[in-house]
Each structure stands twice: as C-alpha cells, then as structure tokens.
Amino acid sequence: MTKRLNSPDTEADVKLKTCLDKFPRVSFNMIAGAGSGKTTSLVKALNHIITTKGDVLRRRGQQVACITYTEIAAQEIWNDVESNPLVHVSTIHSFLWTIIKPFQKDIKKWVIQRIGEKQFDIKSKIDNPRTRISKDKLYRQLEKLNFQALTIESIPYFGYGTGSNYSKGILGHDDIIKLAISMIEDFKMLGTIVSQKYPYIFVDESQDTFPHIVTSFKKIDSLHSETFCLGFFGDPMQKIFPTGVGEIPVEEKWETITKPENFRCSQQILKTINAIRKPADGLEQIGGRIEEGEPVEGSSQIFILPIDEFRTENVNKVQQWMAESQKDVSWLSDNIKILVIVHRMAAIRLGFPNLYASMNDTAPSAFKDGLLDGSAWPLKPFMNFVLPVVEFYNKGSNFDILNILRNQCPKLSNGTLKGTELRKALVDLKIATDKLIEMMDISSNSTVLDVFKIIQDNNLIVLDERIVAHLSGTIASEFIEQNDGDDDSLAIEIDAMQRYFACKANEFLGYKKYCDDESPFATQQGIKGAEFEKVITILDDDESSHNLFSYDKYFGIIPLSDTDEKNIEDGKDNVIARTRRLFYVSCSRARKDLVVIYFNADVDAAKKLIGATDIFATANIYTVKDLSQN
C-alpha cells in the first residue's frame, strides 16, 4: 500500500467512491484546488475500482484507462497502483495511438486526405498575389508533398513518433490528436470498442486537455453512458497552457465533486491564494498545512521594487532581509525556489543570457526544443565532454578525466598507441585539457568558438559533422535537421550558430546548474504540481516580454487594451484570467513562507493598488525603503 492509499478519505473521496459504485454508471468532474491531494483522490479511485470490480474487469479483459499530462506523472501513478495490469496509465498521445493503431487502412486514408489538404492550401497561397511567403519556398513544399503522395500507397504500416514524416510512415504528436478526433467522430464502432475495452476513463490535469479531445470522450460517454464512466480530475484555476480546455462543461446527470482542502500551504499563504482565487470561481480552500497537530502559520509578503539596473542586487537584498527578520539563513541558500515568468529571466540571473538567446531567439526549432535539457546538438560537446572535464578537475579527480579521454578522444579510444607515442599523446592531452579548463574559468573571456578550436586542433573528441561544417564555413543544406533543403532554415541555423560561437564559454557553468535543477530558479509555468518550503515569486513584465501574461494589467497599474476589454466582455480567455491563474499556481507552490517581488516603474501607485486587493496584509507590503531600514 502506498502513502496515498493509506491517507484518510476526504469528503470528496467518499462522494467519488459512491459515484463509482452506481449503475447505470455516472460520469463526473472533480475540481481539486492546489495542494488538495488531487492525485491521491485519483489513485484512491483507481484502487476502489480494482478492489470492487477487479474480478469482473479481469474476466472481460477490460482495463481502467488513466490519462496523464506527462510521462513522469504516468510513472508516478503507475507506481501508486503497484503496476496493476488492470490499469492502463499513459499520456493522451500514447492512449489515443493505442486505440487507433489497429486501423491501418483508415489511417492511410486519413494521411492521404491530410496531404491533399496541405497541397490545396499551398496551391491557394501560390495563386494568391498577396502571399508574403516566397513562391520558391512554396513550390519546394509542394514538391515535397507531391513526393509524399506518391509514396504513401507503398507504406505497409504507420507508426508514431515525435515529429511527422509521412513518406516514412511516421505520424507526429499533432497528427495523433487530429486523427483520433476524426476517427471517433466518423466511426461509431470505434467509440463502442473503446467503451468496451476501457469502461472507465480517468483524465488527470483535465484543465490542460485539448478541447476537441474532451468533446470526443464526451461523445463516447453519450452513446454508452449506462456502461461507461468518464472522470475528469483537475482545476480550472491551474490551467497554464493556452491549448487547454480549462473548465470542463458538465453534462446532464454528471456529478461535480469539489475538493476544497489544502494540505500544503501555511495559514498566511492560504489567505493569499484564496484572495487571488476569489474573483474567479470563488472556491475557498480550507485546512492548510498541519505539523505536530497544529496549523502552520507561515508568512506571505510582497516587496514592490523599482525597475532599474539593480534588480538582481535587490532580489539578494530581499533574501537577506528575510533571513534577518525570520532569523533563518536558509533564505540565503539554494534550498529556496525562485520562480520567474520566462526562462530568460533565470538565464540572466544565472549568467547565461547570450547562450540562451542564441539557442532560443530566431533559432531553429531543434535548438529550442533541446535547449532546456541540453540535448540540442550544438550543446552536446560541452554537456558530454567539456563540462564533465571541468567538474572532475574541480574535484581533483584526474583519473576520471583520463577515463573521459579514453572513451571520447580518438587518440586514445582505439588503443593503438603504445610506449613513447602514448606518453607523448598523454602530455599533449594534458596541455590541451588544462587550456580548456582555463577557458572555462569564471573570469575567462574565451568564447564557445575558442573552445571548439582547441577541441578541433587537438583532436580531443569527434565533433558532430554539422558543428565542423559551421566551423569551416562549409555548412551544406543536407546537414540541416528537418529542413527539407529550405534555404530560409539554413540561414536561420547559420545565424544562430554564429551567435552561439560568440558566447562566452563560461556561460555554460550557470546553464549546467539550471539544466540539472541545481539552481533555485524555475519558471512559474513549469512547476505546477511541485511544492517547496520557501518560495520567491518574481513578477516583472518589463523583463519577461510575455504578452500572454501581464501583472501590471492584473493589478490595475496599466489600463487594459481594447482587445482585452472585448475578450472579457465576450467571455473569452483573457490577460487578467491568465495572469490570475499563473499567480495562483506560483504562490500555491509554497508550503511555509512566500515572498512575492514585484518590479514596477511606479512603486507608490502599485503599493496602493495591491493594498486594495487584500491579497497581502497591509503590514506585509514592503518597498525598497523597508529594505534599507532593516
């Protein structure tokens, strides 16, 4: 039994079990706020079905489907149900592929239709005199599609990958979603098959599920409601991604189960997040964190600071102020979490702004996609060789450096050098690696290009042929990933690589800490589901350049645009709702102590407007003057 299953049932858990016991079956929507134990309720529901209906499911060859947002979440739930074969846990893409992949003839028909739609779209652009895209580029795209159309009939089987390549029989993420929606809509039999194989389908993080997927699942429910149960677990206030459905419209005879408890946050933080949430859906969370039988009081405060060149210094001053006022030096350590709106803000504070910009700003998608985990091919020589050498040097472990060289250096990896030649090679490699380590020192001005030249001149490792081509200036289109010979893509990659080569090599030191989650920084969008003892949330519209969110508009510092007003009037998602949700998510990550730092050009006006919101007690609203007086 896992910890989740051993925890006491809440009122919502009892209601959910009652709902699951009903026949004809009843679908439901559980709304569970931050820190409420939503995943615990989901795991308890799965266990209840296994316990009460497991024998029937087993005899009929049926399973409970549990759809999660990420592979990590899927593995967590899979562990909680102790890998029970009656439960099918997967991401939405994997689940949809599971149900549609047997229908290969229908998949081929859909792909042919999809190619035809793309061909028609491109031809329309070619015929349109106002099209801004170059005709040559459009003709190249059309030629590629024509080639795919000719090869599709010979494809024996279609598979599923990250990106699509129809001529090789590979469907991408977007294809899976569109294809599954189309097949469920067009073929009633598929809905019957799904409902019979999976009489229970639970969707975790339902607020971030694609709206058309929700509609498709609802269609299955409407046609097979007596024997089918569709359950959503989520929280509209924690919808972060713009493609998510947000609130799940409840159908007739469905049950809505609200879970208002919060087991995570201290009393002061609970007051803050309830005040943030109140104008949205009015759900007031109750309880709060308990330690040794007593509620944890904690703290929640905001510092309103000016927009100037001393941002980083002022953040440090806030940490020092908190350490002194609470007599807690952990505020000065990496044990706290500092939440920023965009990765760029973390990059600036950790010292890799140029490296981030070169791999992100007007860079190829392959660079952007591999930036945050270090998997982009231009970064790999540093991640796999240079940084490990520096790390072992700092630890005084020459033996490990030698092992890296034995595994990666062509001079040593083939094992052909002996005697004098080997000794000379080792001396040369020692000189080269010492130079490399010197270049990576925090005080060095050496660039990424300088490091690559040392690697290349000394044959330290075998560089990716694309990097070699960029170094020599002979880059050819065949080296461009997934660009289909597109000259524009080639120009974009060359520009990004030139900016990358110009970066200071030691920017990788801060970048590595960020990739390995060894820094206190994270984004407000990327930590949903996580929790930390102490949290600093930084609000800075000026530095974020993120038009989806605006704390200045949220607090009323600057007026809403006409578009903002129209979206609110029409009941559409809007900048105020999005920012409120992001603020709620980031503040509710804190278990005990929360600090919000808000950078604004008019500190006095901001203080007055924030004071009127009741999100923070008046006594807990500070400015830079308070920092100097402590």
XYZ file of C-alpha atoms in Angstrom:
630
model
C 0.000 0.000 0.000
C 1.337 3.429 -0.917
C 1.240 6.534 1.240
C -1.605 7.964 -0.844
C -3.802 4.907 -0.330
C -3.119 4.925 3.413
C -4.207 8.553 3.838
C -7.689 9.188 5.321
C -10.560 9.711 2.894
C -11.830 13.258 2.488
C -15.496 14.022 1.937
C -14.735 14.302 -1.781
C -13.139 10.820 -1.783
C -16.245 9.334 -0.160
C -18.508 11.036 -2.724
C -16.342 9.771 -5.554
C -16.453 6.160 -4.354
C -20.240 6.410 -4.068
C -20.374 7.737 -7.608
C -18.202 4.873 -8.897
C -20.491 2.300 -7.263
C -23.567 3.480 -9.162
C -25.134 1.595 -12.050
C -26.023 2.718 -14.647
C -22.625 4.365 -14.436
C -22.280 8.074 -13.766
C -19.542 10.287 -15.176
C -18.066 13.052 -13.047
C -15.847 16.100 -12.807
C -13.677 16.543 -9.725
C -12.424 20.091 -9.093
C -9.457 19.980 -6.734
C -7.504 23.122 -5.844
C -3.766 23.412 -5.310
C -2.415 21.199 -2.530
C -5.725 19.345 -2.169
C -4.360 15.899 -2.950
C -5.951 15.548 -6.382
C -3.598 12.749 -7.380
C -4.382 10.999 -4.098
C -8.092 11.060 -4.960
C -7.300 9.717 -8.422
C -5.207 6.851 -7.045
C -7.888 6.054 -4.443
C -10.488 5.927 -7.231
C -8.348 3.526 -9.249
C -7.797 1.333 -6.210
C -11.532 1.336 -5.422
C -12.351 0.037 -8.905
C -9.606 -2.596 -8.687
C -10.913 -3.742 -5.296
C -14.649 -3.748 -6.050
C -14.751 -4.573 -9.768
C -11.377 -6.152 -10.454
C -12.690 -9.703 -10.932
C -15.302 -8.605 -13.471
C -12.790 -6.489 -15.398
C -10.328 -9.384 -15.454
C -12.892 -11.864 -16.810
C -13.920 -9.476 -19.547
C -10.362 -8.468 -20.495
C -11.095 -4.847 -19.593
C -8.955 -2.100 -18.069
C -9.295 1.279 -16.396
C -7.617 3.933 -18.526
C -5.837 6.720 -16.683
C -4.618 9.547 -18.917
C -1.939 11.880 -17.592
C -0.291 15.017 -18.941
C 3.347 13.848 -18.735
C 5.327 10.613 -18.749
C 6.618 11.468 -15.262
C 3.070 11.742 -13.906
C 2.169 8.475 -15.614
C 5.058 6.677 -13.931
C 4.113 8.147 -10.545
C 0.546 6.850 -10.795
C 1.755 3.521 -12.182
C 3.929 3.145 -9.065
C 0.999 4.074 -6.799
C -1.196 1.314 -8.240
C 1.759 -1.061 -7.932
C 1.844 -1.734 -11.694
C -1.552 -3.427 -11.586
C -2.330 -4.776 -15.087
C -5.970 -3.744 -14.709
C -4.866 -0.106 -15.017
C -3.638 1.376 -18.287
C -1.674 4.549 -17.479
C -0.343 6.703 -20.312
C -0.197 10.188 -21.800
C -3.022 11.333 -24.052
C -0.979 10.801 -27.232
C 0.042 7.282 -26.247
C -3.515 6.348 -25.261
C -5.014 7.652 -28.498
C -2.412 5.795 -30.541
C -3.226 2.605 -28.617
C -6.877 2.788 -29.653
C -6.401 3.809 -33.309
C -3.223 1.996 -34.436
C -5.049 -1.274 -35.346
C -6.984 0.607 -38.044
C -4.102 0.966 -40.505
C -6.285 1.228 -43.637
C -8.250 4.105 -42.122
C -5.008 5.759 -41.005
C -3.651 5.594 -44.562
C -6.859 7.134 -45.926
C -6.599 9.960 -43.403
C -2.938 10.628 -44.264
C -3.762 10.775 -47.986
C -6.570 13.218 -47.216
C -4.262 15.233 -44.967
C -1.624 15.525 -47.697
C -4.334 16.600 -50.141
C -5.476 19.335 -47.756
C -1.915 20.619 -47.417
C -1.424 20.547 -51.196
C -4.623 22.553 -51.694
C -3.556 25.064 -49.039
C -0.156 25.636 -50.654
C -1.632 25.922 -54.150
C -4.046 28.550 -52.809
C -1.121 30.519 -51.408
C 0.759 30.264 -54.708
C -2.279 31.580 -56.586
C -2.804 34.417 -54.092
C -0.887 37.532 -55.235
C -0.859 38.846 -51.649
C 1.001 35.834 -50.247
C 4.115 37.033 -48.401
C 5.915 33.675 -48.430
C 8.331 33.306 -51.337
C 6.930 31.339 -54.276
C 10.140 29.289 -54.485
C 9.669 28.117 -50.917
C 6.023 27.229 -51.554
C 6.942 25.264 -54.683
C 9.570 23.318 -52.707
C 6.962 22.484 -50.041
C 4.501 21.422 -52.737
C 7.148 19.242 -54.371
C 7.785 17.526 -51.048
C 4.054 16.873 -50.574
C 3.754 15.542 -54.127
C 6.561 13.095 -53.357
C 4.812 12.016 -50.152
C 1.549 11.479 -52.050
C 3.334 9.122 -54.457
C 4.973 7.081 -51.675
C 2.034 6.733 -49.256
C 0.420 3.770 -51.011
C 3.606 1.735 -50.588
C 3.791 2.335 -46.807
C 2.869 -1.017 -45.148
C 2.460 0.318 -41.606
C 2.221 3.699 -39.936
C 3.963 4.318 -36.628
C 4.022 7.117 -34.083
C 6.949 9.455 -33.401
C 7.623 12.938 -32.077
C 7.504 14.613 -35.481
C 5.717 13.522 -38.641
C 7.347 12.103 -41.765
C 4.588 10.680 -43.927
C 6.921 9.302 -46.615
C 8.499 7.115 -43.926
C 5.188 6.157 -42.331
C 5.644 8.262 -39.185
C 2.840 10.300 -37.597
C 3.647 13.123 -35.186
C 2.009 14.357 -31.984
C -0.366 16.736 -33.797
C -1.335 14.029 -36.280
C -2.327 11.630 -33.498
C -4.666 14.183 -31.925
C -6.321 15.177 -35.215
C -6.565 11.611 -36.461
C -8.102 10.248 -33.257
C -10.662 13.050 -33.094
C -11.602 12.430 -36.723
C -11.945 8.664 -36.268
C -14.024 8.903 -33.080
C -16.284 11.421 -34.811
C -16.689 9.396 -38.017
C -16.755 5.811 -36.760
C -19.282 4.976 -34.031
C -17.824 1.487 -33.844
C -14.531 2.909 -32.531
C -16.387 4.512 -29.623
C -18.011 1.164 -28.893
C -14.663 -0.622 -28.946
C -13.126 1.967 -26.610
C -16.011 1.841 -24.134
C -15.917 -1.953 -24.043
C -12.155 -2.172 -23.585
C -11.970 0.762 -21.143
C -15.300 1.072 -19.264
C -13.641 3.674 -17.041
C -11.512 6.512 -18.447
C -9.998 8.974 -15.981
C -8.298 12.144 -17.240
C -5.764 13.784 -14.937
C -4.940 17.521 -15.213
C -8.159 17.830 -17.192
C -7.878 21.628 -17.432
C -4.916 21.232 -19.826
C -6.622 18.657 -22.068
C -7.347 19.686 -25.659
C -10.997 20.818 -26.003
C -11.654 18.543 -29.010
C -10.383 15.539 -27.037
C -12.850 16.358 -24.243
C -15.617 16.566 -26.846
C -14.606 13.198 -28.343
C -14.587 11.467 -24.967
C -17.957 13.025 -24.174
C -19.348 11.607 -27.404
C -18.309 8.110 -26.321
C -19.953 8.766 -22.955
C -23.211 9.974 -24.518
C -23.500 6.850 -26.686
C -22.557 4.352 -23.957
C -23.461 6.149 -20.728
C -25.006 3.143 -18.976
C -21.830 1.056 -19.122
C -19.190 3.773 -19.400
C -17.758 6.201 -16.815
C -15.740 9.257 -17.841
C -13.989 11.058 -14.995
C -12.078 14.343 -15.046
C -9.636 15.348 -12.295
C -8.389 18.915 -12.485
C -8.653 22.553 -11.532
C -9.607 25.345 -13.972
C -7.558 27.776 -11.864
C -4.425 25.799 -12.687
C -4.829 25.916 -16.444
C -1.497 27.215 -17.700
C -1.250 26.113 -21.320
C -3.323 28.103 -23.840
C -4.389 24.928 -25.679
C -6.145 23.516 -22.594
C -9.916 23.380 -22.206
C -9.881 24.945 -18.725
C -13.273 24.388 -17.134
C -14.990 21.138 -18.108
C -18.657 21.757 -19.046
C -20.687 19.253 -17.020
C -23.329 17.234 -18.824
C -26.787 16.304 -17.541
C -26.698 13.517 -14.923
C -22.982 14.039 -14.361
C -21.734 14.671 -10.838
C -19.499 17.579 -9.851
C -17.288 16.818 -6.864
C -15.389 19.681 -5.258
C -12.350 19.071 -3.085
C -11.711 22.296 -1.126
C -8.989 21.033 1.210
C -5.443 22.335 1.079
C -2.885 20.166 2.871
C 0.173 22.033 1.608
C 0.157 25.711 2.479
C 0.574 27.581 5.742
C -2.274 29.755 7.030
C -0.851 33.004 5.682
C -0.255 31.568 2.216
C -3.738 30.022 2.241
C -5.206 33.503 2.804
C -3.171 34.815 -0.133
C -4.190 32.138 -2.643
C -7.846 32.298 -1.557
C -7.801 36.064 -2.174
C -6.244 35.501 -5.608
C -8.831 32.877 -6.495
C -11.940 34.585 -5.113
C -12.782 36.753 -8.192
C -12.505 33.679 -10.456
C -14.673 30.800 -9.222
C -14.987 31.697 -5.549
C -13.667 28.334 -4.332
C -12.296 28.892 -0.832
C -9.745 26.336 0.208
C -9.737 25.186 3.803
C -7.449 23.463 6.256
C -3.847 24.268 5.492
C -0.624 22.599 6.476
C -0.528 20.786 9.821
C 2.606 19.910 11.762
C 2.529 18.023 15.070
C -1.222 18.510 15.231
C -1.065 22.300 14.867
C -1.683 24.543 11.850
C 1.471 26.152 10.452
C 1.161 29.960 10.498
C 3.938 30.723 7.988
C 4.295 34.049 6.194
C 3.225 35.750 2.971
C 4.580 39.121 1.876
C 5.227 41.224 -1.199
C 8.116 43.574 -1.982
C 7.403 46.229 -4.611
C 10.701 47.340 -6.103
C 11.667 49.804 -8.847
C 12.573 48.809 -12.404
C 16.264 49.622 -12.648
C 19.670 48.060 -13.237
C 19.778 46.777 -9.634
C 17.144 44.064 -9.966
C 19.435 41.159 -9.096
C 21.011 43.083 -6.217
C 17.568 43.932 -4.843
C 16.467 40.297 -5.009
C 19.559 39.453 -2.961
C 18.633 42.211 -0.500
C 15.152 40.734 -0.096
C 16.690 37.352 0.692
C 18.995 38.992 3.234
C 16.045 40.908 4.723
C 14.023 37.710 5.116
C 16.995 35.862 6.623
C 17.450 38.598 9.242
C 13.764 39.189 10.013
C 12.994 35.467 10.378
C 16.423 34.581 11.757
C 16.626 31.880 9.113
C 19.769 31.682 6.949
C 18.124 29.178 4.588
C 16.773 32.216 2.713
C 20.359 32.743 1.529
C 20.820 29.174 0.280
C 19.824 27.291 -2.866
C 17.202 25.428 -0.817
C 14.605 28.068 -1.655
C 12.834 28.236 -5.026
C 12.808 31.411 -7.105
C 10.039 31.409 -9.699
C 10.318 33.585 -12.796
C 7.897 34.112 -15.684
C 10.232 33.070 -18.501
C 13.442 31.049 -18.715
C 15.270 34.150 -19.966
C 14.915 35.771 -16.540
C 16.642 32.775 -14.951
C 19.288 32.831 -17.684
C 20.085 36.456 -16.925
C 20.401 35.830 -13.189
C 22.459 32.661 -13.610
C 24.804 34.226 -16.133
C 23.930 32.593 -19.467
C 21.777 35.226 -21.261
C 23.690 35.102 -24.568
C 23.789 31.320 -24.668
C 20.043 31.238 -24.049
C 19.360 33.854 -26.723
C 21.496 32.104 -29.348
C 19.624 28.824 -28.901
C 16.169 30.377 -28.498
C 15.728 33.698 -30.295
C 15.009 33.209 -34.010
C 16.738 29.838 -33.728
C 15.785 26.526 -35.381
C 13.146 24.512 -33.557
C 15.682 21.723 -32.980
C 17.773 24.183 -30.947
C 14.812 25.488 -28.942
C 13.459 22.016 -28.212
C 16.808 20.814 -26.894
C 17.786 23.948 -25.003
C 16.263 23.293 -21.609
C 17.649 19.782 -21.216
C 20.978 20.240 -23.013
C 20.090 17.822 -25.820
C 20.406 20.257 -28.768
C 23.268 19.027 -30.934
C 25.364 22.236 -30.775
C 25.419 21.922 -26.960
C 26.396 18.267 -26.672
C 30.213 18.680 -26.839
C 30.005 20.938 -23.780
C 27.436 18.837 -21.931
C 29.074 15.479 -22.624
C 32.776 16.396 -22.606
C 33.842 19.914 -21.620
C 31.702 20.330 -18.502
C 32.433 16.831 -17.110
C 36.179 17.524 -17.553
C 35.814 20.814 -15.661
C 33.741 19.139 -12.951
C 36.309 16.388 -12.360
C 39.141 18.926 -12.414
C 37.417 20.898 -9.648
C 37.084 17.667 -7.666
C 40.767 16.892 -8.187
C 39.897 13.669 -9.970
C 42.467 13.326 -12.771
C 41.647 9.628 -13.053
C 38.076 10.438 -14.139
C 39.345 12.998 -16.665
C 41.579 10.324 -18.130
C 38.606 7.940 -18.339
C 36.626 10.552 -20.291
C 39.526 10.960 -22.690
C 39.905 7.211 -23.103
C 36.217 6.941 -24.012
C 35.897 10.019 -26.230
C 39.328 11.054 -27.555
C 40.201 9.412 -30.905
C 43.876 9.384 -29.911
C 43.167 7.042 -27.003
C 39.877 5.306 -27.717
C 41.253 2.932 -30.366
C 44.005 1.682 -28.018
C 46.714 1.556 -30.721
C 49.211 3.950 -29.073
C 51.998 2.325 -27.035
C 55.124 3.348 -25.166
C 56.681 6.679 -26.193
C 53.801 7.584 -28.520
C 51.278 7.045 -25.737
C 53.283 9.099 -23.240
C 53.625 11.960 -25.729
C 49.900 11.820 -26.503
C 49.052 11.989 -22.796
C 51.332 15.012 -22.305
C 49.726 16.781 -25.270
C 46.252 15.970 -23.995
C 47.143 17.274 -20.529
C 48.252 20.601 -22.054
C 45.068 20.808 -24.143
C 42.689 19.954 -21.304
C 44.471 22.421 -18.986
C 43.881 25.102 -21.620
C 40.272 24.005 -21.903
C 39.778 24.254 -18.141
C 41.390 27.705 -18.135
C 38.984 28.845 -20.851
C 36.010 27.719 -18.757
C 37.096 29.677 -15.675
C 34.528 32.190 -14.453
C 36.955 35.062 -15.136
C 37.780 33.940 -18.687
C 36.696 35.826 -21.803
C 37.133 32.802 -24.089
C 34.247 32.119 -26.435
C 32.469 28.943 -27.459
C 34.335 29.227 -30.765
C 37.682 29.325 -28.916
C 36.791 26.116 -27.085
C 35.744 24.355 -30.271
C 39.037 25.348 -31.905
C 41.006 23.830 -29.022
C 38.924 20.654 -29.280
C 39.373 20.500 -33.047
C 43.079 21.439 -33.168
C 43.937 18.832 -30.542
C 41.506 16.174 -31.736
C 40.096 15.874 -28.204
C 36.783 14.420 -29.337
C 34.982 13.717 -32.592
C 32.789 16.750 -33.223
C 29.384 16.479 -34.853
C 29.883 16.962 -38.599
C 27.383 19.828 -38.545
C 29.495 21.697 -35.995
C 32.603 21.037 -38.109
C 30.812 22.392 -41.170
C 29.801 25.561 -39.316
C 33.340 25.998 -38.003
C 34.785 25.745 -41.501
C 32.056 27.821 -43.101
C 31.146 24.991 -45.481
C 27.780 24.139 -43.989
C 25.514 22.447 -46.538
C 21.767 22.047 -46.533
C 21.957 18.294 -46.029
C 23.222 18.899 -42.501
C 20.130 20.891 -41.502
C 17.763 18.927 -39.317
C 14.259 18.535 -40.727
C 14.515 21.499 -43.105
C 13.912 19.674 -46.397
C 16.502 21.812 -48.174
C 14.850 25.058 -47.099
C 17.235 27.972 -47.702
C 15.474 30.042 -45.048
C 16.060 27.335 -42.445
C 19.710 27.173 -43.449
C 20.103 30.933 -42.986
C 18.384 30.789 -39.591
C 20.687 27.999 -38.427
C 23.837 29.759 -39.650
C 22.833 32.947 -37.830
C 22.063 31.051 -34.607
C 25.374 29.188 -34.750
C 27.346 32.395 -35.300
C 25.698 33.912 -32.217
C 26.382 30.705 -30.325
C 30.076 30.716 -31.280
C 30.359 34.303 -29.994
C 29.033 33.442 -26.497
C 31.476 33.340 -23.599
C 32.194 29.688 -22.899
C 31.825 30.068 -19.144
C 28.113 30.862 -19.585
C 27.775 27.079 -19.678
C 28.571 26.959 -15.934
C 25.283 28.638 -14.978
C 23.450 26.865 -17.786
C 24.519 23.447 -16.477
C 23.205 24.278 -12.997
C 19.860 25.283 -14.493
C 19.600 22.124 -16.631
C 20.443 19.919 -13.647
C 17.920 21.744 -11.436
C 20.768 22.668 -9.091
C 19.852 26.358 -9.091
C 16.986 27.881 -7.132
C 15.332 29.101 -10.345
C 12.325 27.668 -12.164
C 9.524 29.099 -14.271
C 6.089 29.800 -12.852
C 4.541 27.732 -15.668
C 6.892 24.781 -15.251
C 6.408 23.904 -11.579
C 2.707 23.037 -11.479
C 2.348 20.067 -9.142
C 5.600 20.796 -7.287
C 5.952 22.275 -3.805
C 8.752 23.931 -1.825
C 9.268 25.073 1.750
C 10.166 28.655 0.777
C 9.250 30.345 -2.492
C 10.171 33.687 -4.035
C 7.956 34.585 -6.992
C 9.280 37.359 -9.238
C 6.795 39.456 -11.211
C 8.432 41.583 -13.889
C 6.515 42.455 -17.048
C 9.333 44.688 -18.262
C 11.853 41.853 -18.318
C 9.572 38.988 -19.323
C 8.294 40.299 -22.691
C 5.475 37.726 -22.421
C 2.258 39.098 -23.905
C 0.061 36.262 -22.599
C 0.510 37.491 -19.021
C 0.668 40.966 -17.514
C 0.916 41.598 -13.800
C 0.752 45.341 -14.480
C -2.706 44.865 -16.013
C -3.726 42.342 -13.361
C -3.004 44.766 -10.532
C -4.504 47.691 -12.469
C -1.233 49.587 -12.884
C -1.762 49.998 -16.624
C -5.114 50.011 -18.471
C -6.479 47.083 -20.436
C -6.330 47.257 -24.219
C -9.461 47.306 -26.372
C -8.781 43.657 -27.217
C -8.532 42.799 -23.510
C -11.839 44.517 -22.816
C -13.511 42.767 -25.757
C -12.242 39.340 -24.672
C -13.561 39.884 -21.148
C -16.916 41.135 -22.468
C -17.227 38.113 -24.789
C -16.385 35.656 -22.004
C -13.150 34.565 -23.704
C -9.887 33.748 -22.017
C -8.055 36.985 -21.369
C -4.897 38.500 -19.918
C -6.438 39.054 -16.462
C -7.704 35.469 -16.152
C -4.435 34.000 -17.460
C -2.302 36.099 -15.120
C -4.546 35.335 -12.136
C -4.167 31.610 -12.805
C -0.399 31.881 -13.163
C -0.177 33.903 -9.937
C -2.323 31.353 -8.111
C -0.187 28.449 -9.315
C 3.131 30.087 -8.437
C 2.049 31.294 -4.979
C 0.478 27.955 -4.065
C 3.801 26.138 -4.549
C 4.994 27.414 -1.143
C 4.489 25.252 1.912
C 5.532 27.630 4.690
C 6.847 31.010 3.509
C 6.049 33.037 0.397
C 7.761 36.157 -0.906
C 6.494 37.952 -3.992
C 8.826 40.504 -5.599
C 7.057 42.835 -7.989
C 9.152 45.165 -10.150
C 7.235 48.238 -11.246
C 8.029 51.731 -12.521
C 5.583 53.420 -10.105
C 6.172 51.822 -6.706
C 3.825 54.094 -4.740
C 0.884 53.571 -7.102
C 1.499 49.831 -7.169
C 1.581 49.658 -3.379
C -1.765 51.436 -3.125
C -3.481 49.250 -5.728
C -2.106 45.989 -4.342
C -3.145 47.007 -0.840
C -6.733 47.314 -2.066
C -6.798 43.710 -3.314
C -6.463 42.120 0.155
C -4.117 39.549 -1.346
C -1.500 40.616 1.183
C -1.997 42.196 4.592
C -1.089 45.888 4.542
C 1.675 45.282 7.068
C 3.213 42.739 4.696
C 3.566 45.067 1.701
C 7.127 46.396 1.542
C 9.192 48.661 -0.714
C 12.887 49.285 -1.264
C 12.771 51.777 1.627
C 11.986 48.945 4.020
C 14.986 47.000 2.753
C 17.300 49.857 3.674
C 15.732 50.327 7.110
C 16.005 46.720 8.269
